[in-house]
Short mmCIF file of C-alpha atoms in Angstrom, two decimals:
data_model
loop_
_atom_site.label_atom_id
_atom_site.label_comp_id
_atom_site.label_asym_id
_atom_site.label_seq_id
_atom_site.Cartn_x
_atom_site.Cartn_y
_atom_site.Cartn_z
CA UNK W 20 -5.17 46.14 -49.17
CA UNK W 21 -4.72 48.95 -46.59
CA UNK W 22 -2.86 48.23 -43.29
CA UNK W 23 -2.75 51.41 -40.33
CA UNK W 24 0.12 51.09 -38.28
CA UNK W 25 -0.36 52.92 -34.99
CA UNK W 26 3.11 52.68 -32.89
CA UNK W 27 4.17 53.84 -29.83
CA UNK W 28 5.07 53.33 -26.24
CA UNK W 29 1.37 53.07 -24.46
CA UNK W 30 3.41 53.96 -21.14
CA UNK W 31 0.44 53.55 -20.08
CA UNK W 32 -1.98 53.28 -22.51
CA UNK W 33 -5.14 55.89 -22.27
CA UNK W 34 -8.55 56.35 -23.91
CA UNK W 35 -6.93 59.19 -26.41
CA UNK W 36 -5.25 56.48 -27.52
CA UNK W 37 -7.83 54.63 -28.43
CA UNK W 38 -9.77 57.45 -29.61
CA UNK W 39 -7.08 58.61 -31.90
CA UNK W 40 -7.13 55.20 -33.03
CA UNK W 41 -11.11 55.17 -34.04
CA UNK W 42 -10.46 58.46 -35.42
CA UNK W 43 -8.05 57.21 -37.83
CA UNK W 44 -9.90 53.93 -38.45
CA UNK W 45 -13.03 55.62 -39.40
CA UNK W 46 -11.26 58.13 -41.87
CA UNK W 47 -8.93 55.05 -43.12
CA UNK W 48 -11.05 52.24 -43.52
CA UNK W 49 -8.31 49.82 -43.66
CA UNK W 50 -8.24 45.89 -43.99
CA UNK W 51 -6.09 45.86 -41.02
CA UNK W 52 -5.53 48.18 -38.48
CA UNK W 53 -2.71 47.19 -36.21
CA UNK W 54 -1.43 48.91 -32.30
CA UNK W 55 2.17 48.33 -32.25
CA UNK W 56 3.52 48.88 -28.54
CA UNK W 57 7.26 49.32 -29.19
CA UNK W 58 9.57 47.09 -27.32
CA UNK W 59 12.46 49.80 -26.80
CA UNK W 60 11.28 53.31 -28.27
CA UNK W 61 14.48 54.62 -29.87
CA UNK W 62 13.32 58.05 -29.30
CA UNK W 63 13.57 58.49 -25.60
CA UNK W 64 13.95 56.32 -22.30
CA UNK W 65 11.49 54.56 -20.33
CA UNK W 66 10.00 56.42 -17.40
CA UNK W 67 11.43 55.19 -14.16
CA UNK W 68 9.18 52.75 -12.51
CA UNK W 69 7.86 51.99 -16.31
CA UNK W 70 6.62 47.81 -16.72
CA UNK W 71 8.95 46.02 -19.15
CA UNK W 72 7.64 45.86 -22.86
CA UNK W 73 5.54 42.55 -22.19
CA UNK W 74 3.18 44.35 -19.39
CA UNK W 75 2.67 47.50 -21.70
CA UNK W 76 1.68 44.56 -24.32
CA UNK W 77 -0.77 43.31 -22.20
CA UNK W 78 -1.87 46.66 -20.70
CA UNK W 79 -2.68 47.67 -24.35
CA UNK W 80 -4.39 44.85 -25.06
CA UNK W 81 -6.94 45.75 -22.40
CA UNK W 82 -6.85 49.24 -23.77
CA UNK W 83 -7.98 48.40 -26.84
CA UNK W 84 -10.37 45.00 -26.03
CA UNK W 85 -13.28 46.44 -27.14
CA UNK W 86 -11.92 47.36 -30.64
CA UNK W 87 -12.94 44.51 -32.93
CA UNK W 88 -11.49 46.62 -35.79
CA UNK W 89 -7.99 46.79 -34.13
CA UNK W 90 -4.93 44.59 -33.41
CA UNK W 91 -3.28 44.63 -30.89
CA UNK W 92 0.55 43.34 -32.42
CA UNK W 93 3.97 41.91 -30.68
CA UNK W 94 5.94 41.86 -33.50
CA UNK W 95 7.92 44.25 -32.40
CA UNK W 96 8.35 42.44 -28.93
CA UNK W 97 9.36 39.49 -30.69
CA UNK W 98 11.95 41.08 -32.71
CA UNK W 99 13.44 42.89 -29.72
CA UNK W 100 15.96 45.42 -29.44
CA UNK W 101 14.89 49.29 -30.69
CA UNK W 102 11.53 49.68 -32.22
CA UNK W 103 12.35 51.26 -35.36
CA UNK W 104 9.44 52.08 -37.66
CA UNK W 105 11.11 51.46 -40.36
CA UNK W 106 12.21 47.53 -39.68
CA UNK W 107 8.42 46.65 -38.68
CA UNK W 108 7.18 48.37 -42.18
CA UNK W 109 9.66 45.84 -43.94
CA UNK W 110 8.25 43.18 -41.71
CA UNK W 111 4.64 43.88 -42.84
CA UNK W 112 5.55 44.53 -46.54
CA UNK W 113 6.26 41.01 -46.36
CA UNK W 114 3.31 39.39 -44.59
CA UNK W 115 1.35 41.66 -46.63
CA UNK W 116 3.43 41.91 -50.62
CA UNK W 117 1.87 44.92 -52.23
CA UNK W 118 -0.26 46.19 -49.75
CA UNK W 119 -0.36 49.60 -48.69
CA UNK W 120 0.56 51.18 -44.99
CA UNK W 121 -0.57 54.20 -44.02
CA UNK W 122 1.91 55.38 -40.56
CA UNK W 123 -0.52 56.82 -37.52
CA UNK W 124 1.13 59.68 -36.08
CA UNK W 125 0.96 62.60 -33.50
CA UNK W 126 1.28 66.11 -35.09
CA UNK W 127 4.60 66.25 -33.10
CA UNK W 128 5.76 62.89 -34.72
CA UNK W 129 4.98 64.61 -38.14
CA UNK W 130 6.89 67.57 -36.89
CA UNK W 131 10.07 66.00 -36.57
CA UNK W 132 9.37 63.05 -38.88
CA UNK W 133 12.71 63.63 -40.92
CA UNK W 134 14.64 63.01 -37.59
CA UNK W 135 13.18 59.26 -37.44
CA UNK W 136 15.69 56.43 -38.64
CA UNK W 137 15.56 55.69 -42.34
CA UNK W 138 12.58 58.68 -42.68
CA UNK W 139 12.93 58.84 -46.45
CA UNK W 140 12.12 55.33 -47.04
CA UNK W 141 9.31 55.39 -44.50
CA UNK W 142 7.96 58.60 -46.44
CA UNK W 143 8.39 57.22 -49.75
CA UNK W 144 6.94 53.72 -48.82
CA UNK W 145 3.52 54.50 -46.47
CA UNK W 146 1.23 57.35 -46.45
CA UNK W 147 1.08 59.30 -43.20
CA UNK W 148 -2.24 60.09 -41.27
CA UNK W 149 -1.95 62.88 -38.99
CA UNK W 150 -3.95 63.66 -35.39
CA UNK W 151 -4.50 67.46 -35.33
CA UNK W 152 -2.48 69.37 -32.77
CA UNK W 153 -4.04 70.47 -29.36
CA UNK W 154 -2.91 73.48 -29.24
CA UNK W 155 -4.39 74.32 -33.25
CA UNK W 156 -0.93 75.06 -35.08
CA UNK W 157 -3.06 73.44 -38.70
CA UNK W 158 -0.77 75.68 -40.62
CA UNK W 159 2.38 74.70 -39.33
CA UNK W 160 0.90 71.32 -39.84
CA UNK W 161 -0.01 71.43 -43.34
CA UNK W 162 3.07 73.65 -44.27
CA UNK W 163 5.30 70.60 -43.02
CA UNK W 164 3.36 67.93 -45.30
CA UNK W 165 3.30 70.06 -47.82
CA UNK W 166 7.26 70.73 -47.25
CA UNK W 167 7.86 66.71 -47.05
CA UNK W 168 4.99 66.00 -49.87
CA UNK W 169 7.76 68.39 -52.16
CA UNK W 170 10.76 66.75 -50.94
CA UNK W 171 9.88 63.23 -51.01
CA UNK W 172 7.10 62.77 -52.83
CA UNK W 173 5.21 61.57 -49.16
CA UNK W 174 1.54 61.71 -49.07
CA UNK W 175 0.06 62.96 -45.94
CA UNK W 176 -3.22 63.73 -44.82
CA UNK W 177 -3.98 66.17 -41.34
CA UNK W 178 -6.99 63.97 -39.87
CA UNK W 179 -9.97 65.82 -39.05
CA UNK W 180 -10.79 65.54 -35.46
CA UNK W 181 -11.24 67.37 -32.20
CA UNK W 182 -8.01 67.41 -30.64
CA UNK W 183 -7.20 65.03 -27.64
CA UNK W 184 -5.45 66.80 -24.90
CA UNK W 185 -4.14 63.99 -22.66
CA UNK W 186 -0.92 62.37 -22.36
CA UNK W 187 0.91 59.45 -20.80
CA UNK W 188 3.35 61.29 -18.84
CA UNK W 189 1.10 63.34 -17.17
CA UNK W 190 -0.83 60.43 -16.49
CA UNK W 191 1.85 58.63 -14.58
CA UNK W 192 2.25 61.95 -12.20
CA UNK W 193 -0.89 61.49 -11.71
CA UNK W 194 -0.89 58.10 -10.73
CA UNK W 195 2.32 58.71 -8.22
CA UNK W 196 -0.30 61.49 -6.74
CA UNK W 197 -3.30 58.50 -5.94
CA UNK W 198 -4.92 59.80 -9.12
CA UNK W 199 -6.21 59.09 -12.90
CA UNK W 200 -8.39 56.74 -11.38
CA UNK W 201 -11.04 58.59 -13.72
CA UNK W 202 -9.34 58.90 -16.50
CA UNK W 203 -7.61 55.12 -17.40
CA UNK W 204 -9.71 52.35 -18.18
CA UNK W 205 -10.84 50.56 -15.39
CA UNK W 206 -9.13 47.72 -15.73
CA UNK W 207 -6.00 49.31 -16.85
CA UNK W 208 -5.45 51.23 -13.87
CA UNK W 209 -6.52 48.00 -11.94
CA UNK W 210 -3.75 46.55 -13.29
CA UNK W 211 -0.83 49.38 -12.86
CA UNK W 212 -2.34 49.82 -9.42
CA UNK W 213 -1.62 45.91 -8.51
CA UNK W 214 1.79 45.88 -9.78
CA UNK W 215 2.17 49.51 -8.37
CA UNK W 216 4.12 50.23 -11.66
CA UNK W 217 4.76 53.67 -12.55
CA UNK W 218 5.52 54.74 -8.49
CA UNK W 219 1.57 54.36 -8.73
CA UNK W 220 -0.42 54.64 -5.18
CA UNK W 221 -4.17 53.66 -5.53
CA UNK W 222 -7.00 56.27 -5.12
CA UNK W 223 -8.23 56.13 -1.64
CA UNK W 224 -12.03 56.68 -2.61
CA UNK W 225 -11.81 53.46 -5.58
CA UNK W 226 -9.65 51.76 -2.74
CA UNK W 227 -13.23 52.06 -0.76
CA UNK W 228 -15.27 50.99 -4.17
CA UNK W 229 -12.99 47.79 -4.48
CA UNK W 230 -12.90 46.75 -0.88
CA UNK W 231 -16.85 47.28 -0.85
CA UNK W 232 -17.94 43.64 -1.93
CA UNK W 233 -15.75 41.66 0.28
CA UNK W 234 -17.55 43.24 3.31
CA UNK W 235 -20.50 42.68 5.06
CA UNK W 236 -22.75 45.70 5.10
CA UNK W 237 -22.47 46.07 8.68
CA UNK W 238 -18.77 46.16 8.65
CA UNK W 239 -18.78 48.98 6.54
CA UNK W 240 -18.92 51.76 9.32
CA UNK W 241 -16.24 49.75 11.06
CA UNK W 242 -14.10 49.60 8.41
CA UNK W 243 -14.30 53.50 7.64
CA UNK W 244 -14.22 54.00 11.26
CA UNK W 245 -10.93 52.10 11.34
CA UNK W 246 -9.13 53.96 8.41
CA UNK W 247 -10.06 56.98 9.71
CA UNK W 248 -8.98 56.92 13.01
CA UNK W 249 -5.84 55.38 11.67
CA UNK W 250 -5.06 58.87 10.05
CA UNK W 251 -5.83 60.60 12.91
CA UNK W 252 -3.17 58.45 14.98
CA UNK W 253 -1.21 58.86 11.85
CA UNK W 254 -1.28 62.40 11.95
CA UNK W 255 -0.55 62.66 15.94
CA UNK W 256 2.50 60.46 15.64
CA UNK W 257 4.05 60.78 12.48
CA UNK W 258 3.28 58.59 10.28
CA UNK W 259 2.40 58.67 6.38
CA UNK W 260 -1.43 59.44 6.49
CA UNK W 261 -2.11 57.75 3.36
CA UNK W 262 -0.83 54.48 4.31
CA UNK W 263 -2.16 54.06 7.31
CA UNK W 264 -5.78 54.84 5.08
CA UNK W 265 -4.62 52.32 3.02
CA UNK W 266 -4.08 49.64 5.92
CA UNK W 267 -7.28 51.06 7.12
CA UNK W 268 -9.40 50.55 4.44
CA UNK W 269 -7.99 47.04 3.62
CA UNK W 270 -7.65 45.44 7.07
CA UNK W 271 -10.64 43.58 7.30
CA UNK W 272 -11.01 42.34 3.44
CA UNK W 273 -11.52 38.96 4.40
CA UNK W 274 -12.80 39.00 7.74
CA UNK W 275 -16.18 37.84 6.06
CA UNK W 276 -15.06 34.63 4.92
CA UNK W 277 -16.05 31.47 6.36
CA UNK W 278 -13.29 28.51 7.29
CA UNK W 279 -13.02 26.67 4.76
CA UNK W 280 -12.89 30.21 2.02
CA UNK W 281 -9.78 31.08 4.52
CA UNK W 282 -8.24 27.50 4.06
CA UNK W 283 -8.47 27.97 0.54
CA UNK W 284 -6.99 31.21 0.84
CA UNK W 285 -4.23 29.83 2.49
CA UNK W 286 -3.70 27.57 0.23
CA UNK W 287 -3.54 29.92 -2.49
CA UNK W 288 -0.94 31.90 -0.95
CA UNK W 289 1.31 29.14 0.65
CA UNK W 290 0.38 30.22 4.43
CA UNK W 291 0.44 27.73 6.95
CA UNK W 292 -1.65 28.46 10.29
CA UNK W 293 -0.67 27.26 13.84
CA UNK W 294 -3.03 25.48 16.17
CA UNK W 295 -4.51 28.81 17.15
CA UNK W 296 -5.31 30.01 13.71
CA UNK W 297 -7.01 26.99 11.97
CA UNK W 298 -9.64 27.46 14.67
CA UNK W 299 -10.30 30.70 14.80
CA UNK W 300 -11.46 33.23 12.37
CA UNK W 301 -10.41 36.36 13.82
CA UNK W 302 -7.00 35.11 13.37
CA UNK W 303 -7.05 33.93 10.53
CA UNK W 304 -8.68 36.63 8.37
CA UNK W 305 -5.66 39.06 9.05
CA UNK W 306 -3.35 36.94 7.77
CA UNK W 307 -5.40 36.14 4.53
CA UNK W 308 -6.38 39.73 4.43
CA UNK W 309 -2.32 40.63 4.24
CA UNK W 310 -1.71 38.71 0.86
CA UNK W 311 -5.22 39.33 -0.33
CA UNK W 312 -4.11 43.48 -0.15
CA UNK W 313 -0.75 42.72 -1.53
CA UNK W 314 -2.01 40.39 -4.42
CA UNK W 315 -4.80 42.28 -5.17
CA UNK W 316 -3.51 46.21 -4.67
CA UNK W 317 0.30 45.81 -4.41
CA UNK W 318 0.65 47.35 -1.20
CA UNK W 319 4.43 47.49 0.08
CA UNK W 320 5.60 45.36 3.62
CA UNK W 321 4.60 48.19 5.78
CA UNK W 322 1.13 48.19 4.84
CA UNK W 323 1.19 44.53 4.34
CA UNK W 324 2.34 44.13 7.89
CA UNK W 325 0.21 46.14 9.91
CA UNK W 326 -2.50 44.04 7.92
CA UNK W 327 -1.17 40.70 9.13
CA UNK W 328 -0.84 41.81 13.19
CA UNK W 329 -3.63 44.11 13.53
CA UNK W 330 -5.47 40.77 15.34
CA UNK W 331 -2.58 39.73 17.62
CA UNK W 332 -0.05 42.50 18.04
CA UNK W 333 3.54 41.25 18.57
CA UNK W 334 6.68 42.03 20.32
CA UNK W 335 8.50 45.04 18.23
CA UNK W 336 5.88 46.13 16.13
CA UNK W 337 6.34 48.83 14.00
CA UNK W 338 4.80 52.53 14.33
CA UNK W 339 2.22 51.66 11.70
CA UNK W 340 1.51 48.49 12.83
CA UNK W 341 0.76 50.02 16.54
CA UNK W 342 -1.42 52.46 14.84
CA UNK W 343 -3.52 50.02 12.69
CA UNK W 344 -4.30 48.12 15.91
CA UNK W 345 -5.07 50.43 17.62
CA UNK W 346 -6.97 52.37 15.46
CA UNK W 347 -9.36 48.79 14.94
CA UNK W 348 -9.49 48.88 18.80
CA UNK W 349 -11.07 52.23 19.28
CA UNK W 350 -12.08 53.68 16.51
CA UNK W 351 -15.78 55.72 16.85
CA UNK W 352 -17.72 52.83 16.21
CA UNK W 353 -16.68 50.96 19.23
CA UNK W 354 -18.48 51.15 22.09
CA UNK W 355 -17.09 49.23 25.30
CA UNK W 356 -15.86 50.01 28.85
CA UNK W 357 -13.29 51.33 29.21
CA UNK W 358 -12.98 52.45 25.17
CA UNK W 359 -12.80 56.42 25.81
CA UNK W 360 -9.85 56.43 28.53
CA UNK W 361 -7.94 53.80 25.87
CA UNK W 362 -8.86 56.60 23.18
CA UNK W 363 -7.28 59.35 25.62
CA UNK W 364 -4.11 57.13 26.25
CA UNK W 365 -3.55 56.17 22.58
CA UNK W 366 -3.21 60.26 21.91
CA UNK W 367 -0.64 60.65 24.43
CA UNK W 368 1.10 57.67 24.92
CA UNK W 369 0.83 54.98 22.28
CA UNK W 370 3.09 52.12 23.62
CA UNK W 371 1.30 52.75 26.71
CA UNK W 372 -2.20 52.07 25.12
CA UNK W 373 -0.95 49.58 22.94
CA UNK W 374 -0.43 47.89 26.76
CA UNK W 375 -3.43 48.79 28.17
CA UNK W 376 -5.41 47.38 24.72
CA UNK W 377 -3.59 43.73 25.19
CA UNK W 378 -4.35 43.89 28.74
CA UNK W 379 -8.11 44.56 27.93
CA UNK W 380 -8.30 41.99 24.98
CA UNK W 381 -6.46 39.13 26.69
CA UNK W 382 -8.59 39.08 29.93
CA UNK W 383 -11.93 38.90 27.87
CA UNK W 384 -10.52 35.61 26.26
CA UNK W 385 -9.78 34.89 29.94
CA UNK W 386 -13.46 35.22 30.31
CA UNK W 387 -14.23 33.48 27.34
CA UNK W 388 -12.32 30.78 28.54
CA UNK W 389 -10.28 31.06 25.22
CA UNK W 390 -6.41 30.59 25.00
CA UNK W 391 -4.44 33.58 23.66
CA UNK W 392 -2.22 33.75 20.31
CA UNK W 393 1.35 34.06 22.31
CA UNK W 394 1.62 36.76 19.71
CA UNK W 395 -0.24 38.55 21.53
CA UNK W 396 0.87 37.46 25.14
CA UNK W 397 4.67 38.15 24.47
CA UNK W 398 3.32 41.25 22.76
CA UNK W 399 1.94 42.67 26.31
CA UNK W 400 5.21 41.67 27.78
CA UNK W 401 6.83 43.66 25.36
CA UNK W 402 4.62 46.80 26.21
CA UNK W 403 4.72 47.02 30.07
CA UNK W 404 8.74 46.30 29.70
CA UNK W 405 8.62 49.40 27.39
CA UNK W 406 6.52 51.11 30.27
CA UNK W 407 9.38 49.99 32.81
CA UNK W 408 12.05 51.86 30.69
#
C-alpha cells in the first residue's frame, strides 16, 4: 500500500495547491492520498491576522471538495502542538504497518530538507516526490536528490509538471488590497472574506455580484447610484472611499423582503423592533440589512453602522454614517423637489444638509399622516442645534 502525504500550512489554501496535489496523485497512484494542514508549522510563524488551525482545516477542506482521490486529515490538529513531519509519519506507520509513504514536497522543502526535525529518519523511511521549481533550477534539483539519495540512501523523484507560480503569502497581500477574488476558490475566499481573516477587504465588483440576488431589478440603479455617490461624499469630506462603497453597495440588501422574511431575520439575529419598526418596512430592512452585511461579509462597526441608520438618522452620527444617508437621499437616481439644492448643500455643508434632508423627509410623513421614528426627530434637533453653533 502507498500513502502521499501532502503537509503544509494552506494559509490560505489555493488552486496550486490542489493542482500540485493532482499532479502528484496522477504520477503516484497511491491507495491513499492524504492533505495534512499543520496545526503549528515549526518552520515559521503564522501570518498576522492568520485563522487558527481549525478554520485552515475547514478552509482546506473546501479547497480540496472536489478531490474524491484526496483526504483531507486532522490528525495533526488532534495531536496539537508543532506539526512535525516526522511524528505524523510514525502516526501513519501505525494505522497503516508496512505500508509505504511517499512525502509531497516543494522544490524549496527538498532544498533544505536536511534542516527538517529528525530528516534522516524521514529520508530513510518515505520516498520523496518533488514539484519542479518555478523559476527552472532542475539541476540544482536533481544534484540535491542525488546528494541525499548518496547520503542516506533516500529515494526521490523531481515530478514532471509545469511549474505553479502562486503562493499563499502573496495571496493574503492580495486579499488586504480587495483582491484574489479571481484567483481562490469561490467559496474559499467567501469564507476568508466573512471572517475578514487575513486583514482581508472584499472585492468591490464580487461585493456587487453577491449583493445582486437579494435585490429587485429595479433597485439595482439605486443601489449603484447610492455607493457611488457615497464615494463622492467620501472623497469631499474625508472619509475612506472604499468603505463608504462598501456601505453603499450593501445598504439596501434586504430592503426586498417582505414582513414576515424581516421577522425571521430578526429572529435570527436576536433584534428586537419597537412599535415603529414591526410596522414598517423601510425601517426595518436597515436594521436586518446591518447584521445581514456583517454575517454575511464581515464588515467592521463603521460600516455596520451607517447600514443600520441610513433610514432614520440619529443624534451624533458618525461622518460615515452622515454620508451613507445622505448619499441614499440624493444620489443621481433621485428625482424630487428640492433634490439638486440638497445635492449643492451636502458638498458644502454636510451637517447642514443632513438638516435640511430630515426636515424634507419628516414633513412628507407629515403628509402621509405617518408618525416619525424619534430617531429621526431628535436627529433633526441635533442638526439645526449644530447649525446654531
Amino acid at each position: 500500500m502507498t500513502i502521499a502525504l501532502y503537509g503544509g500550512s494552506f494559509n490560505p489554501p489555493h488552486p496550486a495547491h490542489v493542482r500540485a496535489a493532482k499532479t502528484a496523485y496522477d504520477a503516484l497512484r497511491p491507495e491513499h492520498f492524504i492533505v495534512m494542514p499543520a496545526a503549528e508549522p515549526p518552520h515559521k510563524a503564522m501570518a498576522s491576522g492568520s485563522p487558527d488551525a481549525a478554520e485552515r482545516l475547514e478552509l482546506t477542506r473546501i479547497a480540496f471538495r472536489a478531490c474524491e482521490w484526496a483526504e483531507v486529515s486532522d490528525l495533526e490538529l488532534k495531536r496539537g502542538g508543532a506539526s512535525y513531519t516526522s511524528d505524523t509519519v510514525r502516526e501513519l506507520m501505525g494505522m497503516y504497518p508496512g505500508a509505504e509513504i511517499v512525502l509531497v514536497m516543494g522544490a524549496d522543502m527538498l532544498l533544505s530538507f536536511e534542516l527538517w526535525h529528525e530528516a534522516a529518519f524521514l529520508l530513510k523511511s518515505c520516498r520523496l516526490a518533488v514539484m519542479p521549481r518555478e523559476d527552472g533550477g532542475t539541476e540544482e534539483l536533481r544534484s540535491c536528490a542525488a546528494r541525499l539519495g548518496q547520503k542516506y540512501g533516500a529515494e526521490i523523484a523531481i515530478l514532471d509538471a509545469a511549474p505553479m507560480p502562486m503562493s499563499s503569502s502573496e495571496l493574503r497581500g492580495l486579499l488586504k488590497q480587495r483582491r484574489g477574488e479571481d484567483i481562490l476558490d469561490p467559496d474559499v475566499y467567501a469564507r476568508i472574506i466573512r471572517r475578514r481573516d487575513y486583514g482581508s477587504k472584499p472585492s468591490l465588483s464580487w461585493l456587487r455580484e453577491q449583493v445582486r440576488p437579494w435585490l429587485k431589478s429595479s433597485r439595482v440603479p439605486h443601489v449603484l447610484g447610492c455607493e457611488q455617490e457615497a464615494v463622492k461624499l467620501a472623497a469631499r469630506w474625508g472619509e475612506e472611499q472604499d468603505e463608504a462603497a462598501e456601505a453603499g453597495i450593501l445598504h439596501d440588501i434586504t430592503k426586498k423582503l417582505s414582513m414576515p422574511e424581516q421577522l425571521l431575520l430578526a429572529e435570527k439575529y436576536g433584534i428586537v423592533f419597537d412599535k415603529f419598526e414591526r410596522t414598517n418596512l423601510k425601517l426595518t430592512h436597515a436594521i436586518t440589512g446591518a447584521a445581514v452585511a456583517r454575517d454575511l461579509f464581515g464588515v467592521d462597526d463603521r460600516v455596520c453602522s451607517a447600514i443600520r441608520w441610513h433610514t432614520t438618522a440619529k443624534p451624533g452620527m458618525s461622518l460615515l454614517e452622515k454620508i451613507i444617508y445622505m448619499a441614499d437621499y440624493i444620489e443621481p437616481t433621485r428625482d424630487f423637489p428640492g433634490v439638486d439644492a440638497l445635492r449643492e448643500l451636502a458638498y458644502r455643508d454636510l451637517d447642514a444638509a443632513m438638516a435640511l434632508g430630515l426636515e424634507m423627509s419628516l414633513e412628507e410623513l407629515r403628509e402621509k399622516g405617518t408618525e416619525p421614528h424619534p430617531a429621526s426627530v431628535n436627529a433633526l434637533l441635533f442638526f439645526r442645534k449644530d447649525e446654531t453653533r
